[in-house]
XYZ file of C-alpha atoms in Angstrom:
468
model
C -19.520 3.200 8.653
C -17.797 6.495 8.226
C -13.930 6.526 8.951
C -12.497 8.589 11.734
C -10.071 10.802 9.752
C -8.313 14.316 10.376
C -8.043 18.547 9.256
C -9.114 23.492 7.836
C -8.533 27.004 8.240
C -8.613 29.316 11.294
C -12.085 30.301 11.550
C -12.554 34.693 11.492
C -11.119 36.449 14.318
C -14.897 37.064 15.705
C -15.421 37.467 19.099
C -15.022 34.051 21.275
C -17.716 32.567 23.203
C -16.656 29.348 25.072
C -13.906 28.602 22.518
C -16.550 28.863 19.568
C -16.584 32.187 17.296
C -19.561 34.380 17.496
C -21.149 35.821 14.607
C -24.433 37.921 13.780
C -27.201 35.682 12.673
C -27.622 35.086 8.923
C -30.864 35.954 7.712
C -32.954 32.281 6.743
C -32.207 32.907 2.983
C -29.079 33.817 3.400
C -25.695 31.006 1.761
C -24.270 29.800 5.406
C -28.034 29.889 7.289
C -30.072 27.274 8.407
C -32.239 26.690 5.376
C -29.363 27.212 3.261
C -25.944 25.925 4.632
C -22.599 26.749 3.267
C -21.410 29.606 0.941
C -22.161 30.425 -2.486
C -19.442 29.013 -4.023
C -19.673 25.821 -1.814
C -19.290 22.935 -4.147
C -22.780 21.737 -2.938
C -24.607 25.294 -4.369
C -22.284 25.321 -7.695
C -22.939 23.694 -10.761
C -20.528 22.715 -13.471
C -20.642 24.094 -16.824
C -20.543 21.670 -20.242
C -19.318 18.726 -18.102
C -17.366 15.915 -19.457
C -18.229 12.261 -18.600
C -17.144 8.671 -18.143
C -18.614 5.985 -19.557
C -18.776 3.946 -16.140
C -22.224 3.014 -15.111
C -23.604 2.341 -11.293
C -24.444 -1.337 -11.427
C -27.346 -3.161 -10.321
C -28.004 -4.775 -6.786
C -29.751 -6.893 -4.675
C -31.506 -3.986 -4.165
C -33.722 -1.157 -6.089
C -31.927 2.813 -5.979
C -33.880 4.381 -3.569
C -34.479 7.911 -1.994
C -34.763 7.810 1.755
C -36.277 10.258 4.184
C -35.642 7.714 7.295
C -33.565 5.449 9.346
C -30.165 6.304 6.962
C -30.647 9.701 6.810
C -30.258 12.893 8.833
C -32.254 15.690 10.810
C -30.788 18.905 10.657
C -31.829 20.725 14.184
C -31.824 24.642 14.729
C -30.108 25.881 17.862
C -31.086 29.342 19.408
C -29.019 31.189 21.408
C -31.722 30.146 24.389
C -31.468 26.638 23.919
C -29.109 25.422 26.956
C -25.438 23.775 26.743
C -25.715 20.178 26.766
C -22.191 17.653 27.082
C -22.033 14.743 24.968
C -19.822 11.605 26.380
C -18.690 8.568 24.882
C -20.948 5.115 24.711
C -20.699 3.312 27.776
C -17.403 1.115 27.586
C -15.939 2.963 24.929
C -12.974 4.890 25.159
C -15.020 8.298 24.879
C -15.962 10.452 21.978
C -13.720 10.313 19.043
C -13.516 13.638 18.447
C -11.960 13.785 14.531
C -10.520 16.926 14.053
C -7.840 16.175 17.491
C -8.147 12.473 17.049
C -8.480 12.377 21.296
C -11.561 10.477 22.782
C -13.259 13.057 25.236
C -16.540 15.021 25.809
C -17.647 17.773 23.902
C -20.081 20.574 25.512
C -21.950 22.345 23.415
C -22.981 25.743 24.432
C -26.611 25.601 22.443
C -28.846 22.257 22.484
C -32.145 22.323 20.823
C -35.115 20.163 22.720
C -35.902 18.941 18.982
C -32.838 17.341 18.500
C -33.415 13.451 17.852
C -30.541 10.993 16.178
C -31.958 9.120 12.992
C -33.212 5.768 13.798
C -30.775 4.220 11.639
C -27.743 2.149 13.030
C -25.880 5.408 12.343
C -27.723 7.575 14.364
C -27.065 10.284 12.518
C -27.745 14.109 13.676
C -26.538 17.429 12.176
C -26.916 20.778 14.995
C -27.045 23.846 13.277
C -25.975 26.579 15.619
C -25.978 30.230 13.595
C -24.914 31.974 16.934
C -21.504 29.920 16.234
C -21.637 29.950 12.914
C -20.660 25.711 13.345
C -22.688 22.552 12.054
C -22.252 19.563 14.690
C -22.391 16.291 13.165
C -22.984 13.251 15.346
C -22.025 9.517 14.478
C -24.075 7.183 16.758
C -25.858 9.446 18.620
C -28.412 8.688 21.614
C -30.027 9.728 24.124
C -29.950 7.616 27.342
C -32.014 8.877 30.355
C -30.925 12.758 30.778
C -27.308 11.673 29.024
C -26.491 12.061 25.366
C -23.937 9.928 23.948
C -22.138 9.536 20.664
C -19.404 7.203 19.076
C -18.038 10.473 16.650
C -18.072 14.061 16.716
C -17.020 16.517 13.754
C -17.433 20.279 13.124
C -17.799 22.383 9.968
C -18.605 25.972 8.988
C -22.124 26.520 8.547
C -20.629 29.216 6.149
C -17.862 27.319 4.629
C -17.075 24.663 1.669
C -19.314 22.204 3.331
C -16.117 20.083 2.546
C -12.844 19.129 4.348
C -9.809 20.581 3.559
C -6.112 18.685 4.108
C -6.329 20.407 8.228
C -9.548 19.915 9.390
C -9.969 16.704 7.091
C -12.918 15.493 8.657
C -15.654 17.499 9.546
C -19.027 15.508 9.312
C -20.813 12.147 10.334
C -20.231 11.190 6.451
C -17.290 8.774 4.986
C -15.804 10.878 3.152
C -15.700 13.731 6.040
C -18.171 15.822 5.367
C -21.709 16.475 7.502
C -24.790 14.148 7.071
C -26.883 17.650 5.884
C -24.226 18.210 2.589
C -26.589 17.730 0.065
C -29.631 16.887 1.999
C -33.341 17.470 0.359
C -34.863 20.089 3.003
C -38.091 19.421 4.640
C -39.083 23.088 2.715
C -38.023 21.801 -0.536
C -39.919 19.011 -0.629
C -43.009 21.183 0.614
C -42.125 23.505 -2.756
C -41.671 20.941 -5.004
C -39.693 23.062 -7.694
C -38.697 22.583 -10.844
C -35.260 20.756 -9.627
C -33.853 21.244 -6.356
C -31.212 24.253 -6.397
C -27.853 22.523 -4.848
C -26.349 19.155 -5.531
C -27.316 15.880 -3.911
C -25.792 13.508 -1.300
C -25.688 10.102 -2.480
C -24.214 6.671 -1.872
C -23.434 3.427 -3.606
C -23.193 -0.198 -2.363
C -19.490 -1.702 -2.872
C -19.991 -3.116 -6.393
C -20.282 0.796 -7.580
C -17.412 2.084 -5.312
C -13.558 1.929 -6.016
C -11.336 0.157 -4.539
C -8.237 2.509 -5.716
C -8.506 5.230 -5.586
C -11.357 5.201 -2.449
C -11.807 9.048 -2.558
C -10.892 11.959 -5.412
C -11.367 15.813 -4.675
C -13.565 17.414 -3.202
C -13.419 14.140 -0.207
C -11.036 14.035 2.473
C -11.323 10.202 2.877
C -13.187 7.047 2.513
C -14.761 4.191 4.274
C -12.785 2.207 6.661
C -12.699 -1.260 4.350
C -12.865 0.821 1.174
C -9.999 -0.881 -0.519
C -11.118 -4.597 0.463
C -14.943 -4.332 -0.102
C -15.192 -1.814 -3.210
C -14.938 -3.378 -6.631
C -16.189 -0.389 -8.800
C -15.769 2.582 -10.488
C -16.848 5.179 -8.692
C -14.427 6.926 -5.433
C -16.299 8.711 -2.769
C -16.297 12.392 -3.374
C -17.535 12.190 -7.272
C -19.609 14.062 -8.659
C -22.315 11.969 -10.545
C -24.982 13.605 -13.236
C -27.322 12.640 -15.749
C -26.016 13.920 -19.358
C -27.688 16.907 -21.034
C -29.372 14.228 -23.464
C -31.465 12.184 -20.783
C -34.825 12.753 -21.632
C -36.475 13.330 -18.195
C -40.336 13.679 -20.174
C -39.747 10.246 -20.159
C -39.998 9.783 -16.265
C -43.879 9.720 -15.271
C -43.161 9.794 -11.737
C -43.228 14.003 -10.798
C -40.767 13.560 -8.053
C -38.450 11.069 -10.237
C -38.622 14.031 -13.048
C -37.505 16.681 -10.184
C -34.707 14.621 -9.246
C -33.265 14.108 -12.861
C -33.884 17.832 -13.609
C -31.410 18.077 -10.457
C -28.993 15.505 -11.504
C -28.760 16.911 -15.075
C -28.195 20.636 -13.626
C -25.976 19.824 -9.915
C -25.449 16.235 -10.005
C -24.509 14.387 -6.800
C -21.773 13.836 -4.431
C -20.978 10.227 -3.820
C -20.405 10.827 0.446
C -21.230 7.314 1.364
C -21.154 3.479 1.180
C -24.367 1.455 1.648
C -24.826 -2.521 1.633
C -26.770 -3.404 -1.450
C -28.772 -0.647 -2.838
C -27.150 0.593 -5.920
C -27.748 4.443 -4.691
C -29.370 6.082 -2.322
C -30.225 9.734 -2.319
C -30.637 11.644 0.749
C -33.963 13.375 2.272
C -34.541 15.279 5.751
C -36.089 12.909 7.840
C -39.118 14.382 8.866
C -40.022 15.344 5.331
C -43.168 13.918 3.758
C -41.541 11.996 0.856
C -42.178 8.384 0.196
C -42.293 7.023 -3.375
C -43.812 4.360 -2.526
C -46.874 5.202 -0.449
C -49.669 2.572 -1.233
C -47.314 -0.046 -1.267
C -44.421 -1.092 -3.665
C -44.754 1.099 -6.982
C -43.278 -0.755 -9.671
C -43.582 2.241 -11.665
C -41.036 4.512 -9.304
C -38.967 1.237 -8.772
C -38.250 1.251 -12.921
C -37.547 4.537 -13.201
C -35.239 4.828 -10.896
C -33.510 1.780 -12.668
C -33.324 4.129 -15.573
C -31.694 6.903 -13.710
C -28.951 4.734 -12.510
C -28.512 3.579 -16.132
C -28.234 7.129 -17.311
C -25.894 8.819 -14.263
C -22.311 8.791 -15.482
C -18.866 10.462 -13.230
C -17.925 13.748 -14.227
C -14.593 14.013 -15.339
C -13.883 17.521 -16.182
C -15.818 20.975 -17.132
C -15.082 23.796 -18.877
C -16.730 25.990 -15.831
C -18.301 26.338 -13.033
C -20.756 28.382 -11.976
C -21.882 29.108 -7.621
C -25.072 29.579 -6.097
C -25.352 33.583 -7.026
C -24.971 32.573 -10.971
C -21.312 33.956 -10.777
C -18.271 32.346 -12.918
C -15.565 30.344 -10.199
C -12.848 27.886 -10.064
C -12.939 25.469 -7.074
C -10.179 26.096 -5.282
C -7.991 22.579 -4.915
C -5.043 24.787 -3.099
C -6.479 24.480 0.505
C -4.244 24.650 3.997
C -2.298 21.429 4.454
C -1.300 22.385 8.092
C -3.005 21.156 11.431
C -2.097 22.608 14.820
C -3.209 18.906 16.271
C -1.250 16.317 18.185
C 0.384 16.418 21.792
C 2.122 19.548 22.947
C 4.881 19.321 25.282
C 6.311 22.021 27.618
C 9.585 23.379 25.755
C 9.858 26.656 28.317
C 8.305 28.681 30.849
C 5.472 27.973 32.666
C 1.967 27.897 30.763
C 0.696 25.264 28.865
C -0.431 25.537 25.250
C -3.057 22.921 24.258
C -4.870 22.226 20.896
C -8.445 23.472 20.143
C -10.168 22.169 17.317
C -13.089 24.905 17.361
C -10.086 27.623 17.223
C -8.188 25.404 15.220
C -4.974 26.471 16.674
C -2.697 26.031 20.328
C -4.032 28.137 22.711
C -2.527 29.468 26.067
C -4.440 30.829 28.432
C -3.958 34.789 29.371
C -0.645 34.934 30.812
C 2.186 37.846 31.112
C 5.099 35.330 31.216
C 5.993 33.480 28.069
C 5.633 30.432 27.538
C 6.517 27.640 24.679
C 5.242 24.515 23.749
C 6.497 21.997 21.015
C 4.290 18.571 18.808
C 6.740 15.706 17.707
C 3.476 14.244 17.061
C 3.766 14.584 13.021
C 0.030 14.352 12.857
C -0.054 17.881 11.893
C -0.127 17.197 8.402
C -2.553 14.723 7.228
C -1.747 12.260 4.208
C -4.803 12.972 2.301
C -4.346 11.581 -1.340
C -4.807 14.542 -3.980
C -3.007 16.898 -1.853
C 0.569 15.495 -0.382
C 3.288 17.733 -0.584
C 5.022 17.893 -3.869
C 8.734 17.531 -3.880
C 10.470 20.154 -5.467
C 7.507 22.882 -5.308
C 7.373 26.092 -3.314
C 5.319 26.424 -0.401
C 3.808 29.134 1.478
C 3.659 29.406 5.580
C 1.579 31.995 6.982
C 1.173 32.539 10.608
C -2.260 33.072 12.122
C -1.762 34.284 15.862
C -3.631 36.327 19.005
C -2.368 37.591 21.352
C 1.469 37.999 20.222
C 1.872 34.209 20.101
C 4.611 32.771 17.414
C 4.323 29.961 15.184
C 7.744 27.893 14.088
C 7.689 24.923 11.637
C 9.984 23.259 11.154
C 10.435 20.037 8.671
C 13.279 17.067 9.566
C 14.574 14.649 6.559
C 14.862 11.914 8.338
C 16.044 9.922 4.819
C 19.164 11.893 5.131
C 19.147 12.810 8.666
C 18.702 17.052 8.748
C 16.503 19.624 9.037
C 14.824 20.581 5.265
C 13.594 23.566 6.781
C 13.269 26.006 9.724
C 10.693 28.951 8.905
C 12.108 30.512 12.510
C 9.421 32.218 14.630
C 6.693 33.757 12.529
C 4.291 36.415 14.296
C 0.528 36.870 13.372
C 0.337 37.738 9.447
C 3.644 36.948 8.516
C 4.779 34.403 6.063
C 7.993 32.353 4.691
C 7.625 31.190 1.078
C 10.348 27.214 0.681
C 10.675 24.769 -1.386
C 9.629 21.197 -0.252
C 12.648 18.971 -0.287
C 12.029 16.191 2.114
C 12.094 12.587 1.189
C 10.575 11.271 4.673
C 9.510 14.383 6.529
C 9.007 14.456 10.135
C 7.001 17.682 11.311
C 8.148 19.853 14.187
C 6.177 22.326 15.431
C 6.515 25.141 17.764
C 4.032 27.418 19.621
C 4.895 30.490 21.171
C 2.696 32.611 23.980
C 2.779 36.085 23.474
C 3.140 37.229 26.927
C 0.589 39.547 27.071
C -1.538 39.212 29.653
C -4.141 38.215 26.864
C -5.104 34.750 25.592
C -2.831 34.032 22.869
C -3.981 31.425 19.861
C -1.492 30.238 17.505
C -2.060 28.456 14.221
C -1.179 29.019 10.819
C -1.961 27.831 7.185
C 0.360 26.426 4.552
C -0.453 25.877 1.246
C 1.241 25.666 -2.628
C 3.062 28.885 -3.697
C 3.474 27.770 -7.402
C-alpha cells in the first residue's frame, strides 16, 4: 500500500484551462506522449553508462519472480479533448479523496474522462489517465466505479512531459510507494505486440519485504516509501533503486524468448524498485490488457527457473561513470530539484481576497481582483522532509519567485532553537531571486503570498533549490 506523501516545479506558463495548463498535442512518438511518457532525459528513458554494482542479491520467497499483466498492475487510458469531465469523490465513509500533493481530502474534477477507463482488478485498483490536452498523468489509488459515481482512496498528478519522478515539492505524484505513477516503467500493450530486441526504457519493479530495506526505505530518484517500510523490510534493497543484470550475464542462456527480452532490458536500463509486494521476490510490471502470460498452458517450470536465475543475477547499482537519455545524448541526473511547496492553510493577513493553494498550478492563487490582497501559511508543510534532500546547514540557497499577475512571494525562515528569524527574502516579484545561506537549527517556514492587484488572476509560487 503506497504512502500518502507530499511535493515539484511550476508547470509552463501555457494557457489555463480549468486550473490545468494547456498544451499542443505531442505527436504519438514523441518523449512526453501517450505511447511514450516523460522526457528524454527522464530517468525511466536513460540508461547508465559502465555501472558499478553491489554484491546484494534479491532473495528467494514463498513465491516464484513473476511478470504480471493483471490484477497488480495498471491501464494507462488516453483522454481526448471530447471525452467529458468526470468528478471523482472519496469511498463512502471515508474522509474524501486524499489528494497528495495538498494533503486535503476533497474531490477532484477532471476536465477529460475516457469511456475506456477501468481500475485494475487488483486490491489497488490502480489506473493511470493520460490527458495530452493537459499535458498531466492522473494516477488513481483504489479506484471504482459505483453506479454513475467514480470513487478513489488517492489521487496524484505528474507531467506527462516531466521526470516521471517526484521532486522535494510535489513529492508524490503517482499511485506508486515511492510517489511516482503506476505507468513509470510499464511494458506497453505495443511493445509487447513488437517484441524487440529489449524494451527501450527501464522497468517498474517490486520486491516482497525480505528484499526491501528497512533503513534507508527510499534513495534518489524516490520521494518516499511504504507506510510500514521500516518495521516489515529486512533487506537490502530501498525503493527507488535501480536494479540490472551485469554486462557478464549470459542471456543465450535463457530459452524462454520473452525471459531473454527482459534480461537484454535489465542489462541495458535496469529497473526501478517503485513497490512492495507480499511474497514474490519481484515482480515486473505489464499493461494490463497486453497479451503476455508466461505461463499459458499451465505452470511452465521452464519460465519459473529462469526467472530464478534472473533474480540471482540482478544486483543494485551503485554508481556510473555516465549516463546516457532516450535521444542517445550524454546527461547528469539532476539531484538539485525545488525543495519549496506553496501547500498548507493560508490565512487572510490583509485586504480582502483570498489566496488558496492549487496543486495543478502548484502555487496560491487569487482570483482576478484590482484590490490587493495578502495571505500568509504557518503551516510549515511547505517544505517536505524527504531524506536525500534536507536542507544543508551552512550551504547557500537560491529563492526564485514564480508569479502572474503581479503577485509577490516572501519566505521567510524562523529558528525556533534560538528564537529569531534566520531569514527574510522580503517580497520577491515574478523572476526575481535572493541567493542565503541556511542557518537554522529547527526551522519553522513562513510564507507569504501577495495579489498583484491587477484586475488579473494572480498565481504565486516559487522554487528554491542549492546555490553551491
Amino acid at each position: 500500500m503506497p504512502t500518502p506523501s507530499r511535493a515539484l516545479r511550476l508547470l509552463p506558463a501555457l494557457a489555463v484551462l480549468g486550473g490545468l495548463t494547456t498544451a499542443a498535442p505531442a505527436r504519438a512518438d514523441d518523449w512526453g506522449s501517450y505511447t511514450k511518457p516523460f522526457a528524454a532525459d527522464s530517468l525511466w528513458n536513460s540508461r547508465p553508462v559502465n555501472p558499478s554494482f553491489a554484491a546484494d542479491v534479491v532473495p528467494t520467497s514463498t513465491y516464484f519472480p513473476a511478470i504480471t499483466a493483471s490484477a497488480y498492475s495498471t491501464g494507462m487510458f488516453l483522454a481526448s479533448p471530447q471525452d467529458p469531465p468526470v468528478t471523482v469523490t472519496g469511498a463512502a465513509g471515508s474522509k474524501g479523496l486524499f489528494n497528495t500533493d495538498d494533503e486535503g481530502f476533497h474531490d477532484v474534477t477532471l476536465p477529460h474522462w475516457p469511456a475506456s477507463a477501468k481500475p485494475a482488478p487488483g486490491s489497488d485498483g490502480h489506473a493511470d489517465i493520460v490527458d495530452p490536452t493537459t499535458n498531466i498523468i492522473h494516477s488513481f489509488w483504489q479506484l471504482k466505479q459505483v453506479g454513475t459515481q467514480w470513487t478513489a482512496v488517492q489521487y496524484s498528478w505528474t507531467r506527462l512531459d516531466g521526470r516521471g519522478w517526484p521532486d522535494p515539492a510535489h513529492y508524490y505524484q503517482g499511485a506508486r510507494a515511492t510517489g511516482v505513477p503506476a505507468s513509470g516503467g510499464l511494458i506497453r500493450i505495443q511493445e509487447v505486440q513488437q517484441k524487440p530486441a529489449y524494451y527501450p526504457h527501464a522497468l517498474a519493479m517490486s520486491l516482497t519485504f525480505n528484499g526491501l530495506s528497512a533503513n534507508p526505505t527510499y534513495v534518489f530518484p524516490a520521494t518516499s516509501a511504504d507506510t510500514n517500510a521500516a518495521k516489515l523490510n529486512s533487506g537490502a534493497f530501498p525503493e527507488g533503486s535501480l536494479v540490472m543484470l551485469p554486462p557478464d550475464f549470459d542471456t543465450s542462456k535463457l530459452t524462454d524468448p520473452e525471459l531473454r527480452r527482459i534480461a537484454e532490458t535489465l542489462k541495458r536500463y535496469g529497473a526501478y524498485i517503485v513497490d512492495a509486494n507480499t511474497g514474490t521476490p519481484f515482480v515486473i510490471y505489464v499493461e494490463i490488457g497486453a497479451s503476455y502470460n508466461l505461463h499459458p498452458n499451465g505452470w511452465n517450470n521452464t519460465a519459473a527457473a529462469e526467472l530464478q536465475v534472473i533474480r540471482a543475477g540482478l544486483r543494485r547499482v551503485t554508481g556510473a561513470t555516465g549516463w546516457v537519455d532516450g535521444n542517445g545524448k550524454s546527461f547528469t541526473p539532476n539531484q538539485n530539484l525545488n525543495l519549496l511547496s506553496m501547500r498548507g492553510n493560508w490565512t487572510q493577513q490583509s485586504g480582502s481576497t483570498l489566496g488558496r493553494y492549487s496543486s495543478w498550478d502548484q502555487a496560491v492563487v487569487f482570483p482576478a481582483t484590482s484590490a490587493v490582497s495578502e495571505v500568509v501559511n504557518y503551516g510549515n508543510r511547505g517544505m517536505n522532509a524527504v531524506t536525500w534532500a534536507k536542507p544543508v546547514k551552512g550551504a547557500s540557497y537560491k529563492l526564485t519567485a514564480r508569479t502572474t499577475g503581479g503577485g509577490k512571494l516572501r519566505f521567510t525562515v524562523y529558528d525556533q532553537a534560538v528564537g529569531k528569524t534566520a531569514v527574510d527574502t522580503g517580497y520577491l516579484d515574478n523572476g526575481q531571486s535572493k541567493i542565503f545561506t541556511w542557518t537554522a537549527t529547527t526551522p519553522a517556514l513562513v510564507l507569504y503570498a501577495r495579489s498583484g492587484g491587477t484586475g488579473q488572476v494572480s498565481n504565486v509560487g516559487g522554487e528554491l533549490i542549492k546555490a553551491d
